[in-house]
mmCIF file of C-alpha atoms in Angstrom:
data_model
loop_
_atom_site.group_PDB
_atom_site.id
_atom_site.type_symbol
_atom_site.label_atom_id
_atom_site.label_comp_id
_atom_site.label_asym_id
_atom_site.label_seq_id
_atom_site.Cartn_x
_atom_site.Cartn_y
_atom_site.Cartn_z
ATOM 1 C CA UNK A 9 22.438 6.759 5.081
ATOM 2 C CA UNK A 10 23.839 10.285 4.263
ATOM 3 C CA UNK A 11 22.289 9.549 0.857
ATOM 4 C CA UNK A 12 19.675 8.296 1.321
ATOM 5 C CA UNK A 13 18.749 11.842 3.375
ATOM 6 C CA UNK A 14 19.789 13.662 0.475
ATOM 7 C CA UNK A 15 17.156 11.753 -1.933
ATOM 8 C CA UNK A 16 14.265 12.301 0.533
ATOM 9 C CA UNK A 17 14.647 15.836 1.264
ATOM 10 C CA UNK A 18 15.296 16.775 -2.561
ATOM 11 C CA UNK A 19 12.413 14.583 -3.483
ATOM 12 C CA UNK A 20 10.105 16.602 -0.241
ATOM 13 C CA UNK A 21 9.640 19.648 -1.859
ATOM 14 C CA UNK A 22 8.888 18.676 -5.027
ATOM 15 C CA UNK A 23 6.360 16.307 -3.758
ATOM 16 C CA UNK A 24 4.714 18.573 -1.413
ATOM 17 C CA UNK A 25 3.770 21.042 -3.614
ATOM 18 C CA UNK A 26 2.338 18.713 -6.383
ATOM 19 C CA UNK A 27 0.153 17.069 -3.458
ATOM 20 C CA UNK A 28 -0.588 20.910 -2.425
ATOM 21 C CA UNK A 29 -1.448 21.891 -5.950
ATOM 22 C CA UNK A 30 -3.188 18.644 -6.884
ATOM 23 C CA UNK A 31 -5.582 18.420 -3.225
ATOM 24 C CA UNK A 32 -6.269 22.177 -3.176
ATOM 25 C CA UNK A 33 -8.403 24.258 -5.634
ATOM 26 C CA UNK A 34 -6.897 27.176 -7.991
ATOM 27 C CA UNK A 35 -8.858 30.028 -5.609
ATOM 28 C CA UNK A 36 -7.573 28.735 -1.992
ATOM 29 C CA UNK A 37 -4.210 28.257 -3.641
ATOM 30 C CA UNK A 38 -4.329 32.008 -4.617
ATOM 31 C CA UNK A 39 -5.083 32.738 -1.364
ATOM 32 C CA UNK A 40 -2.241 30.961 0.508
ATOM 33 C CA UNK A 41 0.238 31.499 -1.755
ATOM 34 C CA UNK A 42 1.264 35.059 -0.409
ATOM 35 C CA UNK A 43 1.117 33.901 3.220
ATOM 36 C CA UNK A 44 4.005 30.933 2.092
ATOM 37 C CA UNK A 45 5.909 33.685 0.459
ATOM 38 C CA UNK A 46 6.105 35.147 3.799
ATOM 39 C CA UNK A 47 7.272 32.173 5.909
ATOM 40 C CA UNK A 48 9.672 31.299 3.264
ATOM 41 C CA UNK A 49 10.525 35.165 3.327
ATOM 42 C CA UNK A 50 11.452 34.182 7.716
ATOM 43 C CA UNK A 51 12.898 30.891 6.845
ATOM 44 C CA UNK A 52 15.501 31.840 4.414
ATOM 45 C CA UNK A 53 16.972 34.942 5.755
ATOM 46 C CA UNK A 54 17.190 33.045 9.226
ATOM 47 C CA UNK A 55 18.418 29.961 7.731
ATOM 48 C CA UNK A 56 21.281 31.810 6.262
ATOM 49 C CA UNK A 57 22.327 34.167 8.403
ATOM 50 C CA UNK A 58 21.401 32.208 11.942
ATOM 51 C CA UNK A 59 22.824 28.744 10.436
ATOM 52 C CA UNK A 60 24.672 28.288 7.644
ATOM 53 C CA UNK A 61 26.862 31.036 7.640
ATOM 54 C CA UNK A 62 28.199 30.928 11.151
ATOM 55 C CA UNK A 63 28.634 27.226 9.922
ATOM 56 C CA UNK A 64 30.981 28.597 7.492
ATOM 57 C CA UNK A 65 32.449 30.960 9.201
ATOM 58 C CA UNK A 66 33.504 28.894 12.534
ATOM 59 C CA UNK A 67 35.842 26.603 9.718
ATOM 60 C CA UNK A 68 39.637 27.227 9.255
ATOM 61 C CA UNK A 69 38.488 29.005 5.533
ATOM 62 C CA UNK A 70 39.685 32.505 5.708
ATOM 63 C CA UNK A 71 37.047 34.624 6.354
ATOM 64 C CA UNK A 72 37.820 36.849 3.112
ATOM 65 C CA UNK A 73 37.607 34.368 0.608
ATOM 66 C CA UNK A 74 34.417 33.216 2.510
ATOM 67 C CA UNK A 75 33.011 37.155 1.666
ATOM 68 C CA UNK A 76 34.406 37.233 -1.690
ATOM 69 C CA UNK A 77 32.385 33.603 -2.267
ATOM 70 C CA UNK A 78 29.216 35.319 -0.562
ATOM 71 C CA UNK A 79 29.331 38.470 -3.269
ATOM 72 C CA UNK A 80 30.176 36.221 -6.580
ATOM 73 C CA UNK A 81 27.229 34.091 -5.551
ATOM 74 C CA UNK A 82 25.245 36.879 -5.332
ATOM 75 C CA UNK A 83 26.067 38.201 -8.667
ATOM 76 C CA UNK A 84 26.067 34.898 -10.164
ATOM 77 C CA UNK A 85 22.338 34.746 -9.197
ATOM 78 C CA UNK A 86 21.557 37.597 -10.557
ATOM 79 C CA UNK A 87 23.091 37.105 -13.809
ATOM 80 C CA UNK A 88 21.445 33.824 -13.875
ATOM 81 C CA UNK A 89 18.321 35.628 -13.335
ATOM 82 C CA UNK A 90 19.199 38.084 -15.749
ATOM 83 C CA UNK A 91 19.122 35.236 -18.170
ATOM 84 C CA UNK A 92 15.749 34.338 -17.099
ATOM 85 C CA UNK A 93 17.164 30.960 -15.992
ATOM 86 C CA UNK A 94 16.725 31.424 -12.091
ATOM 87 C CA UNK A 95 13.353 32.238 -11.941
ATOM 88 C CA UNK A 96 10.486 32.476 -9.196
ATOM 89 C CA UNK A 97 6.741 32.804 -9.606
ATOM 90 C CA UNK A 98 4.588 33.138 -6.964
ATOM 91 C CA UNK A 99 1.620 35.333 -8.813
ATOM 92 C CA UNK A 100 -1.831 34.540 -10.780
ATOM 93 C CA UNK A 101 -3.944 36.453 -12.159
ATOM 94 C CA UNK A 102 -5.878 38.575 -10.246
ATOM 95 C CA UNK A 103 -2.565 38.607 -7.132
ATOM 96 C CA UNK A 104 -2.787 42.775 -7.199
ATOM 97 C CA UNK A 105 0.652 42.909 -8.973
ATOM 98 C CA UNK A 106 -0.913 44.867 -11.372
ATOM 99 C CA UNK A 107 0.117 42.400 -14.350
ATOM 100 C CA UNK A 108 -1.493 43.139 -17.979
ATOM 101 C CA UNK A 109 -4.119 40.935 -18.762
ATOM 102 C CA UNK A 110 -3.575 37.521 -20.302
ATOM 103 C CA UNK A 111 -0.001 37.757 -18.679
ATOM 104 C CA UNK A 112 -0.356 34.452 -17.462
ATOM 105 C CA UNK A 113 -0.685 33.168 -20.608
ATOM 106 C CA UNK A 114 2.578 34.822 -22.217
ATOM 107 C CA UNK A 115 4.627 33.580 -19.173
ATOM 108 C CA UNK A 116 3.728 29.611 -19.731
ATOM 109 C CA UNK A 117 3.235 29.835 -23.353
ATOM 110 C CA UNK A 118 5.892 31.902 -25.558
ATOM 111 C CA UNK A 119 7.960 31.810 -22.139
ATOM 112 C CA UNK A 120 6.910 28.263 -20.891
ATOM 113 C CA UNK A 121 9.870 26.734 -22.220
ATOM 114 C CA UNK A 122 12.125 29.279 -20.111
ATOM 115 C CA UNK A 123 10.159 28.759 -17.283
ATOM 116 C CA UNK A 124 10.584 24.843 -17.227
ATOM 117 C CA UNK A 125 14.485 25.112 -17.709
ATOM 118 C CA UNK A 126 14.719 27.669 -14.991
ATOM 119 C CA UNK A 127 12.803 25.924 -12.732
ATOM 120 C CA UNK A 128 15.029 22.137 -13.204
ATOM 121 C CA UNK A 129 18.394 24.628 -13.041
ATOM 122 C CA UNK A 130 17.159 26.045 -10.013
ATOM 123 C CA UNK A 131 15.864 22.680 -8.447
ATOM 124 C CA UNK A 132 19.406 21.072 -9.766
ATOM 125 C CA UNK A 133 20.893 23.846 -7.404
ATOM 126 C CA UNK A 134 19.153 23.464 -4.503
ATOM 127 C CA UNK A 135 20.216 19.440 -4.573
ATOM 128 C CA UNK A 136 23.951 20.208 -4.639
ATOM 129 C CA UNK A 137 23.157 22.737 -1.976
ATOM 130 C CA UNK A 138 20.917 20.423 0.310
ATOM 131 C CA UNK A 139 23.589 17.434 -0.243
ATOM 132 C CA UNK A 140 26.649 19.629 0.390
ATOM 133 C CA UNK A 141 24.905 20.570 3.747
ATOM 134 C CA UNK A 142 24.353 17.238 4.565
ATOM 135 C CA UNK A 143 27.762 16.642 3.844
ATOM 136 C CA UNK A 144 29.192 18.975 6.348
ATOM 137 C CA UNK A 145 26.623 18.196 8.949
ATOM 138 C CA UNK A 146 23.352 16.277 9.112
ATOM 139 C CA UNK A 147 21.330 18.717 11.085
ATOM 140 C CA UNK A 148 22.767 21.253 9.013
ATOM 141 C CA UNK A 149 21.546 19.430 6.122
ATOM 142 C CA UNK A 150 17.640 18.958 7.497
ATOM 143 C CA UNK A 151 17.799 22.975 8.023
ATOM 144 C CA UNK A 152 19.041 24.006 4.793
ATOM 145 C CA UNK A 153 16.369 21.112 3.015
ATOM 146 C CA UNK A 154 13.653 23.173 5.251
ATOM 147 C CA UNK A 155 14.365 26.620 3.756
ATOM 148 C CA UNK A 156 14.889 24.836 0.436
ATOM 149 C CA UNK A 157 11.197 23.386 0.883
ATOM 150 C CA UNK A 158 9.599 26.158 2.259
ATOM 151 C CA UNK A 159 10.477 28.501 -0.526
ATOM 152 C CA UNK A 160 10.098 25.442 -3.100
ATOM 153 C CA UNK A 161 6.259 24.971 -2.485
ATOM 154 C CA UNK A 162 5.328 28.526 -3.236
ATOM 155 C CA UNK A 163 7.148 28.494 -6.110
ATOM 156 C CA UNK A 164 5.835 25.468 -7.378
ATOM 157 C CA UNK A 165 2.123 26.450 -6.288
ATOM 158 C CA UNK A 166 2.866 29.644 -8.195
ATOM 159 C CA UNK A 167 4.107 27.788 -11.414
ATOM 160 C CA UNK A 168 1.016 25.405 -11.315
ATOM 161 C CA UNK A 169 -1.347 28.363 -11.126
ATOM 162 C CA UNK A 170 0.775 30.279 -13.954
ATOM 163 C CA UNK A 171 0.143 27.024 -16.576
ATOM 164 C CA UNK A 172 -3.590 26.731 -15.274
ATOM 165 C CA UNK A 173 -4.286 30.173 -16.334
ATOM 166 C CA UNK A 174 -2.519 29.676 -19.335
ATOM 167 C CA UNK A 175 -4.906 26.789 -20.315
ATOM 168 C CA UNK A 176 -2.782 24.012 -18.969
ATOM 169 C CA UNK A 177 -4.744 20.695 -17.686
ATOM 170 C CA UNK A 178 -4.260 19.781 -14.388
ATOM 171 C CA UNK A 179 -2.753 16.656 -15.231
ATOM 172 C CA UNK A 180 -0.325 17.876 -17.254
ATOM 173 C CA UNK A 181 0.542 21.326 -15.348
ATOM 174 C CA UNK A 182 1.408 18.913 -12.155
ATOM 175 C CA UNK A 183 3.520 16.592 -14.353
ATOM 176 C CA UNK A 184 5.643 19.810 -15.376
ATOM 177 C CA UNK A 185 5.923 20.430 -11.835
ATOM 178 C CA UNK A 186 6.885 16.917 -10.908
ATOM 179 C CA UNK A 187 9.339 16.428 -13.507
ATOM 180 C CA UNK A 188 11.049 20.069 -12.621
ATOM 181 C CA UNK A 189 11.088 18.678 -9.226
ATOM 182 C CA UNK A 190 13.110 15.783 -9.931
ATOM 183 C CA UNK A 191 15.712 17.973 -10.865
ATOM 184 C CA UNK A 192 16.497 18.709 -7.023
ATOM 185 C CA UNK A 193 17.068 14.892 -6.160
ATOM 186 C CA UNK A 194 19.826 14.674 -9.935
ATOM 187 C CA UNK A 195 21.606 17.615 -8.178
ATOM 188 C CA UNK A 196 22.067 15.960 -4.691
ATOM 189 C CA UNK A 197 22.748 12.598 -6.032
ATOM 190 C CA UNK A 198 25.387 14.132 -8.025
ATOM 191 C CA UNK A 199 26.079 16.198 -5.392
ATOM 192 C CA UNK A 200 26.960 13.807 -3.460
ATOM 193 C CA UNK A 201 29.074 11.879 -5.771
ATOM 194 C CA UNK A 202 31.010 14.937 -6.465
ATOM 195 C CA UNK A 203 31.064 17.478 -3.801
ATOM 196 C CA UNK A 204 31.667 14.533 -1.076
ATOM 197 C CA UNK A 205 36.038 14.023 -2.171
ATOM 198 C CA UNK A 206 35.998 17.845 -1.885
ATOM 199 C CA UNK A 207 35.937 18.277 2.435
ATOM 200 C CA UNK A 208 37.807 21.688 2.527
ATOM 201 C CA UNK A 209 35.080 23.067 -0.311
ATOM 202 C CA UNK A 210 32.282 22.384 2.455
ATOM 203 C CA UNK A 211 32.567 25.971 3.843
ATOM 204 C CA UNK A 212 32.691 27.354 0.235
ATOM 205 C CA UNK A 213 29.299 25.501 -0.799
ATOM 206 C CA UNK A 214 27.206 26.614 2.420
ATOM 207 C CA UNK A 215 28.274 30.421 1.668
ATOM 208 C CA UNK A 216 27.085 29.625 -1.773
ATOM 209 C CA UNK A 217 23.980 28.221 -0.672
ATOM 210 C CA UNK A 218 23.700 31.256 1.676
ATOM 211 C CA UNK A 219 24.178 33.659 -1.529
ATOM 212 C CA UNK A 220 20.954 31.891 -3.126
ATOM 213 C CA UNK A 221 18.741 31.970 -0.028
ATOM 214 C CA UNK A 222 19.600 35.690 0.560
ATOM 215 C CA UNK A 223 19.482 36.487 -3.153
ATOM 216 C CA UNK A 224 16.089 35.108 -3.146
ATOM 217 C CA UNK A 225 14.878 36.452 -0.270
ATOM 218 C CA UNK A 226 16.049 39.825 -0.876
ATOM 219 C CA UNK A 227 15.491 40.111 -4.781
ATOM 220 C CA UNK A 228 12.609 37.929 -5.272
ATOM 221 C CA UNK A 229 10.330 37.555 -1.874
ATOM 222 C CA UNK A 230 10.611 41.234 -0.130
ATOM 223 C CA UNK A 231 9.495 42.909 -3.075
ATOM 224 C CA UNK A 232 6.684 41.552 -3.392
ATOM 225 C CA UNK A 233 5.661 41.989 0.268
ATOM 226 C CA UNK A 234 6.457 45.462 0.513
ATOM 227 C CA UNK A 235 2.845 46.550 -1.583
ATOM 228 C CA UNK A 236 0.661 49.039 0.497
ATOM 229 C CA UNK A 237 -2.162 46.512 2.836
ATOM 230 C CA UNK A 238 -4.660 47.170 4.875
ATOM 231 C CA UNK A 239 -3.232 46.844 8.990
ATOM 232 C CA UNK A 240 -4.333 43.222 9.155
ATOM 233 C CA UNK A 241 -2.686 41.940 5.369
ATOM 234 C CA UNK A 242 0.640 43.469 7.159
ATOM 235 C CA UNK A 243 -0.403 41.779 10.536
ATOM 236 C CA UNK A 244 -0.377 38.429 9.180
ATOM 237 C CA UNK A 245 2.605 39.410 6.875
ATOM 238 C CA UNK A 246 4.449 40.183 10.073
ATOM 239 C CA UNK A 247 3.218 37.116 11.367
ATOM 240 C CA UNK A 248 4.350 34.598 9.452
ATOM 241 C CA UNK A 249 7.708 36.214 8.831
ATOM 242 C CA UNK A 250 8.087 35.312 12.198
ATOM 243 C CA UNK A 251 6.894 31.739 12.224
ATOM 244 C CA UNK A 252 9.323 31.528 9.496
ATOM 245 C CA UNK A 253 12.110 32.402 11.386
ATOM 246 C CA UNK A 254 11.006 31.155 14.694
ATOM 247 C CA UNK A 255 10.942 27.310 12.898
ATOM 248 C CA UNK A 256 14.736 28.606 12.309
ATOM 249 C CA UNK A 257 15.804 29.174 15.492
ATOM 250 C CA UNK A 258 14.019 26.524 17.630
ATOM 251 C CA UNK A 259 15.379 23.901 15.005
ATOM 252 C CA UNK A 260 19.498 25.728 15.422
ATOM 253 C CA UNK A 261 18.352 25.697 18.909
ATOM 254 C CA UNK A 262 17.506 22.147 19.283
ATOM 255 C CA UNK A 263 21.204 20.920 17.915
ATOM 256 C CA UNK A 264 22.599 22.417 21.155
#
């Protein structure tokens, strides 16, 4: 059964955000794109530092080597970044990020290939993440595939727009996205293969999958939200950072 969890919530956000991308058209995507960034902004940070870490933290692991795991994830993320092999899109043209023209383009065409490998290295990730969660717990597992998905669609959505722009059929920008998505469920299947021998690693993993949400979060997602808006842009920023979180807490809440 534990498996079988692991294959549907590695296989949810792919899915979602090709039936997002593939139902909606490219100027209401543009639109909604920046209000997922901001629940996925919520759900992240809460996810991580409401849930999984206190999961972590309340095993026999030493709290030390627990800290020292949180800081070499983070730096291992950002190397892997640095490589351009972690990356995150969530802009099109015309987003007010103040790209060059035609930037688009030069992101899924001289860089398309990057952006395809990053994309099934970071999906691969998530799936050892979401099936060492499940692992450890199964309503651990649902909560950590929930931040996983929320920040998943906008990133996809934000991919499919990127290879639209760049000239990209619709057809064939969705397949890219589908096939990077099935990179998520090879992760948890091995995942679960792997990781599942390892018990005492469980509080190791969850830290590690704590480094990436906060990484994200932090490096990737608050950035972008922190551009001068008029009062009612930072309103509804506000707003669904706190939807984001709130889904957070009434799910930890509901385990008790």
């Amino acid at each position: 059964m534990t498996l079988s969890y692991i294959v549907l919530a590695t296989l949810a956000g792919g899915l979602l955000s090709v039936l997002i991308a593939a139902s909606l058209t490219v100027a209401l995507l543009g639109r909604i794109v920046k209000h997922l960034v901001s629940l996925s902004t919520g759900v992240l940070l809460a996810t991580a530092l409401l849930h999984v870490l206190p999961e972590a933290f309340e095993s026999k692991a030493s709290p030390h080597a627990l800290f020292l795991t949180l800081l070499c994830g983070l730096m291992f993320f950002f190397l892997l970044e640095k490589a351009e092999l972690y990356r995150h899109t969530h802009h099109h043209e015309g987003d007010g990020h103040h790209h060059h023209h035609h930037f688009d383009v030069e992101q899924a065409g001289r860089g398309g290939l990057a952006v395809l490998v990053g994309d099934s290295i970071h999906n691969f990730c998530d799936g050892i993440i979401i099936a060492a969660a499940f692992l450890a717990d199964t309503h651990l597992g649902w909560v950590t595939a929930l931040a996983i998905i929320a920040h998943e669609i906008p990133q996809e959505v934000g991919d499919y727009i990127v290879l639209l722009n760049a000239g990209f059929s619709r057809g064939r920008a969705l397949l890219f996205n589908a096939l990077s998505g099935l990179a998520a469920v090879v992760g948890g299947v091995l995942g679960y293969f792997v990781v599942g021998p390892w018990e005492s690693l469980f509080p190791f993993l969850l830290v590690a999958a704590s480094s990436s949400f906060v990484y994200v979060a932090v490096a990737d997602l608050i950035p972008q939200l922190q551009r001068r808006l008029p009062w009612r842009e930072t309103a509804l920023q506000l707003f669904w950072l706190a939807a984001g979180m709130g889904i957070v807490v009434l799910a930890v809440n509901s385990r008790h």
